[in-house]
Coordinates of C-alpha atoms and ligand atoms in Angstrom, one line a residue:
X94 CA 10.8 60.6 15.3
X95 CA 13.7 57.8 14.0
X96 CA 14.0 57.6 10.5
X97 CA 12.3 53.4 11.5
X98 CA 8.8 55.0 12.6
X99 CA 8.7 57.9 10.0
X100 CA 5.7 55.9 8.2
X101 CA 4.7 53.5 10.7
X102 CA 1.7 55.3 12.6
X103 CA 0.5 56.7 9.0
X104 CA -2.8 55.4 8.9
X105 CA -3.0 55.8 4.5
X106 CA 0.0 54.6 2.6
X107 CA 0.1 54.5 -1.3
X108 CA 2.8 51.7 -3.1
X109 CA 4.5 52.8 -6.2
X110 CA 6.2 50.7 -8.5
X111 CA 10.0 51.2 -7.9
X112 CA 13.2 50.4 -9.2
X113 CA 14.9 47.5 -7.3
X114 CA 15.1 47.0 -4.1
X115 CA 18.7 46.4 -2.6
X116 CA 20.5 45.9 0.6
X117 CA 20.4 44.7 3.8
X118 CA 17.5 44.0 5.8
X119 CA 16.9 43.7 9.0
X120 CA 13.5 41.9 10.1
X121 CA 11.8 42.5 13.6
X122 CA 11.8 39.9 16.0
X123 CA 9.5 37.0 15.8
X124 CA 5.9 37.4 16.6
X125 CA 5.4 34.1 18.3
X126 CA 8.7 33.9 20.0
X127 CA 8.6 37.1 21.2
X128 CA 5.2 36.4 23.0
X129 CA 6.4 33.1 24.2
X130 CA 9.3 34.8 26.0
X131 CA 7.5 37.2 27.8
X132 CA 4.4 34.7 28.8
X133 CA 7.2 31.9 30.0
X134 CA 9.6 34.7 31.4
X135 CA 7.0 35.5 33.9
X136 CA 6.1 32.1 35.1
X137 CA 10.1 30.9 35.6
X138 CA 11.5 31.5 38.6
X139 CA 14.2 34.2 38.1
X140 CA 15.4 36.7 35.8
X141 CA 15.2 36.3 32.5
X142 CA 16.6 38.3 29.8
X143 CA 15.2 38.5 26.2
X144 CA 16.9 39.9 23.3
X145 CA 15.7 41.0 19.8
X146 CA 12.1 40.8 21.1
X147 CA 9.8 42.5 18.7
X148 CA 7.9 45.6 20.1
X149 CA 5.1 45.7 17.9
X150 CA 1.6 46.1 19.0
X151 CA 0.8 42.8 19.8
X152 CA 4.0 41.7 21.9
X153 CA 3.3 44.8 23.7
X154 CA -0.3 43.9 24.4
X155 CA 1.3 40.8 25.9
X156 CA 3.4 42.5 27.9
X157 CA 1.2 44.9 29.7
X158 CA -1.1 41.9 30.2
X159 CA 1.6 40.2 32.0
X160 CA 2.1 43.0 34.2
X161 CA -1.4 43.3 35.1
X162 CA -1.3 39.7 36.1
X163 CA 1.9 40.7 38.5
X164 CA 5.1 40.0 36.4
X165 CA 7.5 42.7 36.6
X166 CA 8.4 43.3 32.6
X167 CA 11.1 46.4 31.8
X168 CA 12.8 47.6 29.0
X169 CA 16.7 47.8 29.6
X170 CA 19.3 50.4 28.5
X171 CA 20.5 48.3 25.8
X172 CA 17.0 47.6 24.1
X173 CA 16.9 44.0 25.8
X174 CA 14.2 43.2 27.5
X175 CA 13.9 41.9 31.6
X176 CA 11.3 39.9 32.8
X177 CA 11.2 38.7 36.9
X178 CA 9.3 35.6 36.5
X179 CA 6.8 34.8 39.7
X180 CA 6.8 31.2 38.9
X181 CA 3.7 28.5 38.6
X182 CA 1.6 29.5 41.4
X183 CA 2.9 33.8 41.6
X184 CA 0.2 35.6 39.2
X185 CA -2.4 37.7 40.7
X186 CA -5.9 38.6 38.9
X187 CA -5.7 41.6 37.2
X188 CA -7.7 44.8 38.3
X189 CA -9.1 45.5 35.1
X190 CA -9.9 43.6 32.2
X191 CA -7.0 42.2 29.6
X192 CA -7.1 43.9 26.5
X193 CA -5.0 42.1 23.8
X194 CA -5.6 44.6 21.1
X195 CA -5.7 42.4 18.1
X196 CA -3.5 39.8 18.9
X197 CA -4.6 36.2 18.7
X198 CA -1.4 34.7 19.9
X199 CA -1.6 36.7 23.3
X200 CA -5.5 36.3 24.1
X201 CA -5.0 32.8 23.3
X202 CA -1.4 31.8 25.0
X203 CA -3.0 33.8 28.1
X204 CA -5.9 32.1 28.4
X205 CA -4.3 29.0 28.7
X206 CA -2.1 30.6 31.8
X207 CA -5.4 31.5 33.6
X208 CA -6.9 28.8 33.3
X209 CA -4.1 26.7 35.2
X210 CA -3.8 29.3 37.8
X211 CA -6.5 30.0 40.8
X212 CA -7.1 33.5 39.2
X213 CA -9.8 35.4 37.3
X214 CA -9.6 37.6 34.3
X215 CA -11.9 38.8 31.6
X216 CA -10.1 39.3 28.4
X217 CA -11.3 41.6 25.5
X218 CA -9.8 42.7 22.2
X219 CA -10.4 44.9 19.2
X220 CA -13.2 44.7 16.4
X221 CA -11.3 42.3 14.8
X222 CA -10.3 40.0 17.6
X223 CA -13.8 40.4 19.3
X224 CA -15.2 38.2 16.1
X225 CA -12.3 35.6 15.7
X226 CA -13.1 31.9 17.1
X227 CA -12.5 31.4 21.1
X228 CA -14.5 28.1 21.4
X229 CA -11.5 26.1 20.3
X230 CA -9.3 27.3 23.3
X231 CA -12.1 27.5 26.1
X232 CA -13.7 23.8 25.7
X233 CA -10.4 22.4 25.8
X234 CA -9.6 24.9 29.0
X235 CA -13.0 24.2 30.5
X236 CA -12.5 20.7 30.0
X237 CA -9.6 21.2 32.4
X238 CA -11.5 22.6 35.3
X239 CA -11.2 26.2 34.1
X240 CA -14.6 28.1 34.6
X241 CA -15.4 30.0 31.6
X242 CA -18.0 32.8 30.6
X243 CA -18.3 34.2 26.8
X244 CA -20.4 36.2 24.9
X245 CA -22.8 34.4 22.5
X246 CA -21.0 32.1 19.9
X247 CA -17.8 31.8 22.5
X248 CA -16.7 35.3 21.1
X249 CA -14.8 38.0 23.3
X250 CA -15.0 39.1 26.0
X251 CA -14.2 35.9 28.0
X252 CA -13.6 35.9 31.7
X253 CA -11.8 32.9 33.1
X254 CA -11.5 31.8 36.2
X255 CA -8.8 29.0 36.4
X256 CA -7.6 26.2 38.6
X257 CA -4.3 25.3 40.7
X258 CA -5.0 21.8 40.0
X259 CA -5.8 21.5 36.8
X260 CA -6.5 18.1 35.1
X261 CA -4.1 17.2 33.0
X262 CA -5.9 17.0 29.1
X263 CA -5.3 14.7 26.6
X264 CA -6.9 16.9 23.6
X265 CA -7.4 15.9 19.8
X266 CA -7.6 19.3 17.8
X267 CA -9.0 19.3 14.4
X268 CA -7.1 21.9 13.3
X269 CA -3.6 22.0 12.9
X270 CA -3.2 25.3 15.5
X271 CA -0.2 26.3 17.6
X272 CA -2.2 28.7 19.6
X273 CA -4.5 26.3 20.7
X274 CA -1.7 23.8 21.5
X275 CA 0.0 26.2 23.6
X276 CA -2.8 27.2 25.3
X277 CA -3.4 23.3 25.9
X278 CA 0.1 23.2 27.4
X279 CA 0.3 26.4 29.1
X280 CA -2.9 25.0 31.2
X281 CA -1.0 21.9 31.5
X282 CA 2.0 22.9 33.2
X283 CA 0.3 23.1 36.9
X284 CA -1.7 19.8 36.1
X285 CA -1.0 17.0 38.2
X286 CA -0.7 14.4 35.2
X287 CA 0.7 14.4 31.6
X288 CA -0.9 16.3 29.1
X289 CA -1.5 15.4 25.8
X290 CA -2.4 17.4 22.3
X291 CA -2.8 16.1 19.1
X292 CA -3.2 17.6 16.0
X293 CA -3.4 16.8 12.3
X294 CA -0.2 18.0 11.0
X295 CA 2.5 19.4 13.0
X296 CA 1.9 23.3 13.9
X297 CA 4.6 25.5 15.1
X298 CA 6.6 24.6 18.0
X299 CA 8.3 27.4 19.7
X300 CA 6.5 26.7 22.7
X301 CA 7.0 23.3 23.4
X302 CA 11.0 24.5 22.5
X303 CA 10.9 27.0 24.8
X304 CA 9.2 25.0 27.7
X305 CA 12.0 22.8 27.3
X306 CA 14.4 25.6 27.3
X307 CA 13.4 27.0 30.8
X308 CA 13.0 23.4 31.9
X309 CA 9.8 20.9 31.2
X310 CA 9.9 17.9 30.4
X311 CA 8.0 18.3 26.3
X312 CA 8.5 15.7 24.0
X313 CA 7.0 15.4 20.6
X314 CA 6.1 12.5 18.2
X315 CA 4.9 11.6 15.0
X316 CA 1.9 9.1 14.8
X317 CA 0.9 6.1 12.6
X318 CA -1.3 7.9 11.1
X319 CA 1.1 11.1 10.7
X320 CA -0.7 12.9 13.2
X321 CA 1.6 15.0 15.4
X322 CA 1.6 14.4 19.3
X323 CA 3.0 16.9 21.7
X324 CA 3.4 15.3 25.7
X325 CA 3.9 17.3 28.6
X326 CA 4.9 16.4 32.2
X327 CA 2.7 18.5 34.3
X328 CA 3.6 20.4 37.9
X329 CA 6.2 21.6 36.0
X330 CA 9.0 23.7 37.2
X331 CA 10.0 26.7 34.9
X332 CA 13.5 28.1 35.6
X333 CA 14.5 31.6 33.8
X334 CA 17.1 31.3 31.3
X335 CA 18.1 33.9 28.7
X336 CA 16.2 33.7 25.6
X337 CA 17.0 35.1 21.9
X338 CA 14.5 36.6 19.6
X339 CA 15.3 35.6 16.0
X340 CA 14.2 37.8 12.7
X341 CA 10.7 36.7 12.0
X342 CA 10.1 34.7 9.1
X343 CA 6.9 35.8 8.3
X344 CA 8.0 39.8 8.6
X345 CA 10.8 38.5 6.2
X346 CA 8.3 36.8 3.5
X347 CA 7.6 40.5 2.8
X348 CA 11.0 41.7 1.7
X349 CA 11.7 38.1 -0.1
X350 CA 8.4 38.8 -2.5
X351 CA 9.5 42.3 -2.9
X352 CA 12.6 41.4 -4.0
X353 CA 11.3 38.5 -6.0
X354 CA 8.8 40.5 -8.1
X355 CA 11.0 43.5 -8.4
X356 CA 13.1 44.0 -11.2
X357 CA 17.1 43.5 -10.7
X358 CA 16.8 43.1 -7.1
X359 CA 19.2 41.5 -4.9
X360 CA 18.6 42.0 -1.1
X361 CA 20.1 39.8 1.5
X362 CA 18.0 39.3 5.1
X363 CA 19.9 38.2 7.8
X364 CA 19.5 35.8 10.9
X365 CA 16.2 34.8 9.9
X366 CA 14.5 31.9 12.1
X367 CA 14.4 29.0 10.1
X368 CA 12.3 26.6 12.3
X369 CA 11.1 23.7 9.5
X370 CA 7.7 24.6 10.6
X371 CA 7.8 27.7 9.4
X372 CA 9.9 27.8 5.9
X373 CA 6.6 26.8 3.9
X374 CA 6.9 30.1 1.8
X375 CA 10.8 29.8 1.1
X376 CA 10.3 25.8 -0.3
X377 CA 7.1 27.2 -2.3
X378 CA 8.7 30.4 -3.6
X379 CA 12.4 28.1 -4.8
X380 CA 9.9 25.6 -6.5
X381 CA 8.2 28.4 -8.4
X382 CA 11.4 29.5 -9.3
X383 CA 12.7 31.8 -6.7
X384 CA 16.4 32.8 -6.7
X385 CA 16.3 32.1 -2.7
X386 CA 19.6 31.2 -1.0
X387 CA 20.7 30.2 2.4
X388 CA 23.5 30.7 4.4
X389 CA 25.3 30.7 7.6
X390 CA 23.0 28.5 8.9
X391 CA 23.2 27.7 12.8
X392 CA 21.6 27.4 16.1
X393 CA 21.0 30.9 18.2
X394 CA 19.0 30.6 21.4
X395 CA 17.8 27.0 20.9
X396 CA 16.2 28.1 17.5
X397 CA 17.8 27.5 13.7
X398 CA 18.7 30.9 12.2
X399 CA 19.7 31.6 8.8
X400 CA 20.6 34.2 6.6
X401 CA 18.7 34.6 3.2
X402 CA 19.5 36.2 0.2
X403 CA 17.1 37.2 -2.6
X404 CA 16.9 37.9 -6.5
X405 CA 14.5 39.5 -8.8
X406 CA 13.5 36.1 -10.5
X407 CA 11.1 35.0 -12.8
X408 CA 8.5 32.7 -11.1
X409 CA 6.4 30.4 -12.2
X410 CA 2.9 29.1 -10.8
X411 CA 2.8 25.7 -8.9
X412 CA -0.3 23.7 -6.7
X413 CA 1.0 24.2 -3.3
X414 CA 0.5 21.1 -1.0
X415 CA -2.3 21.1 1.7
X416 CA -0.3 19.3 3.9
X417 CA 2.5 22.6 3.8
X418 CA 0.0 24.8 4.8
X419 CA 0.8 24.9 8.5
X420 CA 4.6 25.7 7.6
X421 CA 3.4 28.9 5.7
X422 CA 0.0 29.6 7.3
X423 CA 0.2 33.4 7.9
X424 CA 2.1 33.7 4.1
X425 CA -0.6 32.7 1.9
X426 CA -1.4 36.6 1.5
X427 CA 1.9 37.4 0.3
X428 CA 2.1 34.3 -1.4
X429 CA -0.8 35.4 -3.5
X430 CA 0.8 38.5 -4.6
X431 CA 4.0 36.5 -6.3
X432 CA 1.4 34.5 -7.9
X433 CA -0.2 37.2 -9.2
X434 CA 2.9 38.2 -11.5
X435 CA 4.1 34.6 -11.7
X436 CA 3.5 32.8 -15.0
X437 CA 0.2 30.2 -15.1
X438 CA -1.9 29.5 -12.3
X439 CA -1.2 28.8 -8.4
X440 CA -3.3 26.9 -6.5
X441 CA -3.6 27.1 -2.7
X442 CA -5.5 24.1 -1.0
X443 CA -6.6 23.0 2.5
X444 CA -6.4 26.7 3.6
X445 CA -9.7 27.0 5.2
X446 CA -7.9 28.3 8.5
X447 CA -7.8 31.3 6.7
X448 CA -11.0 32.6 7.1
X449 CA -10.4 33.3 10.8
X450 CA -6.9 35.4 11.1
X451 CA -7.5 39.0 11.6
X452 CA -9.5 38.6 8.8
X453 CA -11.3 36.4 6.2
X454 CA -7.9 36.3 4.7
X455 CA -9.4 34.5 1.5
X456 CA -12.0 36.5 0.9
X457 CA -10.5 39.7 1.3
X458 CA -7.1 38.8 -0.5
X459 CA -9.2 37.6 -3.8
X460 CA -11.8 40.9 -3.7
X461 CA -8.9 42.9 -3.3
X462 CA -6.7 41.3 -6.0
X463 CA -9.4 41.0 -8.3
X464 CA -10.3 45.2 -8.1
X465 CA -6.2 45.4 -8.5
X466 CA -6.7 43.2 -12.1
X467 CA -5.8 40.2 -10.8
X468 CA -7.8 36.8 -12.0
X469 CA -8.6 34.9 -8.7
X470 CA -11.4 32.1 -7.9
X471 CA -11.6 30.8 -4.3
X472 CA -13.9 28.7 -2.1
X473 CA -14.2 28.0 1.6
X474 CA -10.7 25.7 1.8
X475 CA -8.4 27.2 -1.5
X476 CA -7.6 30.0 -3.9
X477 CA -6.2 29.8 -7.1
X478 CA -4.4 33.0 -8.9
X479 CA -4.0 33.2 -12.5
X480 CA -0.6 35.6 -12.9
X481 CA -0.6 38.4 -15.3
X482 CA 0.5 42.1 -15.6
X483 CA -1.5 44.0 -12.2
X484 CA -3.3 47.1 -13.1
X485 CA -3.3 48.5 -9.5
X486 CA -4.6 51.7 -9.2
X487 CA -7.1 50.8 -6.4
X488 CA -7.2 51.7 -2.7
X489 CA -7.6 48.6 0.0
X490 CA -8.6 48.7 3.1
X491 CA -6.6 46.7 5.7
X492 CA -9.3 45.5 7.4
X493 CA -7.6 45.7 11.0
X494 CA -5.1 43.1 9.6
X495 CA -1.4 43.5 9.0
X496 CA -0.8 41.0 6.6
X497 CA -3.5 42.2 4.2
X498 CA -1.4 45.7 4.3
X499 CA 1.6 44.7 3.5
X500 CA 0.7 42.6 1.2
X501 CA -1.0 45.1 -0.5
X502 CA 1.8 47.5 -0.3
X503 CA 4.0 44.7 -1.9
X504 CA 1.7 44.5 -5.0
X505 CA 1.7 47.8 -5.3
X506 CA 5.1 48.1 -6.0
X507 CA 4.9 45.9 -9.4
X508 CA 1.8 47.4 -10.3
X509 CA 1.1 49.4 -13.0
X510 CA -1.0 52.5 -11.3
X511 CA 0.1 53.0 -7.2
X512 CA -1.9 50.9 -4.8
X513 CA -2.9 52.5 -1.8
X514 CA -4.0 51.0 1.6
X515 CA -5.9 52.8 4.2
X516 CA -5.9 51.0 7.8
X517 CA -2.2 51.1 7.8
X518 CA -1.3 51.9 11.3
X519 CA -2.1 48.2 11.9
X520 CA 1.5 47.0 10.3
X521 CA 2.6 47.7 13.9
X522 CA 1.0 45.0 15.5
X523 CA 4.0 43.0 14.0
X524 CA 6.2 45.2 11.6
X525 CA 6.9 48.2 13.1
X526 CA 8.8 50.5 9.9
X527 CA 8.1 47.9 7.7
X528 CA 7.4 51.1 5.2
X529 CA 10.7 52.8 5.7
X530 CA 12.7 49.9 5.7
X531 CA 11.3 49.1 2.2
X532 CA 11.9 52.6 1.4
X533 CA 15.8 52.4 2.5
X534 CA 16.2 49.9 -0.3
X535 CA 15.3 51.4 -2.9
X536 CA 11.1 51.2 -2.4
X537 CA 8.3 54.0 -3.0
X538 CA 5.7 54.2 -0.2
X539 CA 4.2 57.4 0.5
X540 CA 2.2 59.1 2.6
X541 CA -0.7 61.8 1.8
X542 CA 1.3 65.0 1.5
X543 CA 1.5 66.7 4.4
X544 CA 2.0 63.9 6.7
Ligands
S3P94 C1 0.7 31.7 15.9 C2 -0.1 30.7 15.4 C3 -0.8 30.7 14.2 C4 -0.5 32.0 13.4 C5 -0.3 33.2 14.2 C6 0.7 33.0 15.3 C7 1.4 31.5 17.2 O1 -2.2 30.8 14.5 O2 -1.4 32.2 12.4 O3 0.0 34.3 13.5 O4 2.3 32.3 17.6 O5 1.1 30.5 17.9 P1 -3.0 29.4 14.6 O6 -2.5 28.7 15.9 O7 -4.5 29.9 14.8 O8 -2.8 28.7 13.4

């Protein structure tokens, strides 16, 4: 085993507080980037090449699911990865069902790719993915000619049996959601028309970046009413070009917290992406006070990449705007551990999309802080968290969900007894080593002896 997995299959870690964390870290690739590579790879005509892709979990779950559909997906030599793209009309139906693991992004994105194909698949998923929403993806897709089956409620499992033709959409979300964009779009790229999605504030955009990248014709605007639009020129023709995986910005928020909360640290992340619609945490963190700087910015593989370097700082609480919240949606965990060592109160609004990640990320982020000595109060749409010494001294379970892990591990290392999390073999799905990368800075996460 390489000194990066030593930890990472270890189902029960325990946090201890630490002297400070210094050094250079290196991030995984981005999540969503790393899917959109593989899922667009295999519909471009061509070879494409994909470097710095993460292999966590999830991406992984992607990739087999790709096969399965007929997409020839290898690993090279060198660690980059090669995808033969079949093109718009090339994918097969798989023999057996899709199982995304947990991953939202991939049951989601590839939904949206059977649905504009003349194919069939049933896709299924893990505990926690078998109770997340699926209605918002298969009205829209159904709505597009796609025949759709579901369990009760529009749950998992989900068999799909798409369309070559079909109709081009012109779909108003109420949320502001990337994967149900893409999926949108993905459906649209065989439809005969242009198709249209809407949502209220802007949500990620790798997708429509990277369909511009291999060749569509994406453009995106901002309304009167500040509502973003995202157009699409349907029967699209994807051509494979090489694509670069930046250092995921929401792996990074990890290692900037850590660094933030723990004394004397000074740590330095580099080539982080640094897409605007996903820097949420770093504008929240500076305004509370975070030592955060930026440099080297500049353009790798069509995306912005920076490099970021953090300082042990003294924060302060702040009311984070609702209208940020799509910028930092998967941070608000993390987020909630600065707070809860920051002086005064922070107060997270319009975060109701929360409740349906991996898990009830509000509800289980304020029971766990509160048994760690944190004060928190929370509703359906906001948390707020009173900062404070942390007690610790508690075990918390991960709940099938990465984010709550880590960001439990990150508390613990401030706190004043260990924190230990159980569950933890799910820090894969996006940050494989995340434990001994932490640990080769100067961090103390341990495993049960023996392990
Ligand atoms: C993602 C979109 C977000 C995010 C998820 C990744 C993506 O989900 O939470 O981790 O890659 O499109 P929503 O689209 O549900 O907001």
């Amino acid at each position: 085993m390489d000194a990066m997995s030593k930890l990472s299959r270890n189902e029960v870690l325990t946090s201890h507080r630490q002297a400070s964390l210094q050094g250079t870290f290196n991030v995984p690739g981005d999540k969503s980037i790393s899917h959109r590579s593989l899922i667009l790879g295999g519909l471009a005509v061509g070879i494409t090449n994909v470097s710095g892709l993460l292999e966590g979990d999830d991406v992984m779950a992607t990739a087999n699911a790709m096969r399965a559909l007929g997409v020839e997906i290898t690993r090279t030599d060198t660690g980059a990865w090669q995808i033969i793209g079949v093109g718009l009309h090339g994918l097969v139906s798989p023999e057996q069902p899709l199982d995304l693991g947990n991953s939202g992004t991939g049951v989601r994105l590839l939904m949206g790719v059977v649905a504009g194909q003349p194919i069939t698949a049933t896709f299924t998923g893990d505990e926690s993915l078998s109770v997340r929403p699926m209605a918002r993806i298969t009205d829209p897709l159904a709505k597009m000619g796609a025949k759709i089956t579901s369990r009760e409620g529009g749950l998992l499992p989900v068999t799909i049996t798409g369309t070559a033709t079909p109709l081009a959409a012109d779909h108003s979300s109420k949320v502001a959601s990337a994967q149900i964009k893409s999926a949108v779009l993905l459906a649209g790229l065989n439809a005969r028309g242009t198709t249209i999605v809407t949502e209220p504030h802007a949500s990620r955009d790798h997708s429509e970046s990277m369909m511009r990248h291999f060749g569509a014709s994406v453009s995106q605007d901002i309304n009167a009413d500040g509502s973003h639009r995202v157009t699409l020129a349907g029967e699209a023709e994807l051509v494979a070009k090489d694509v670069l995986v930046p250092g995921d910005p929401s792996s990074s928020a990890f290692v900037m917290v850590a660094a933030l909360i723990s004394a004397d640290s000074d740590i330095t992340i580099p080539a982080v992406g640094m897409n605007p619609l996903r820097t949420g945490l770093i504008t929240t963190l500076q305004e509370m006070g975070g030592n955060i700087e930026i440099s080297n910015e500049r353009i790798e593989g069509g995306e912005k990449i920076a490099d970021i370097r953090v300082r042990h700082s003294k924060l302060t609480g702040i009311a984070v705007p609702p209208e940020r919240a799509a910028s930092m949606i998967d941070e608000y965990p993390v987020l909630s551990v600065a707070a809860s060592v920051a002086t005064g109160q922070t107060v997270m609004q319009g975060v109701a999309e929360l409740r349906v990640k991996e898990t009830d990320r509000i509800k289980v982020m304020a029971d766990g802080l509160a048994m760690a000595g944190v004060t928190v109060t929370y509703d359906d749409n906001s948390m707020t968290v009173t900062g404070g010494a942390v007690k610790g001294g508690v075990s918390i379970a991960s709940q099938h969900d990465h984010r709550i892990a880590m960001s439990f591990l990150t508390l613990g290392m401030v706190a004043e007894e260990p924190i230990t999390v159980t569950g933890c073999e799910t820090i894969n799905t996006s940050f494989p080593g995340f434990a001994d990368l932490i640990n080769e800075c100067g961090g103390a996460i341990t495993a049960p002896e023996g392990e």
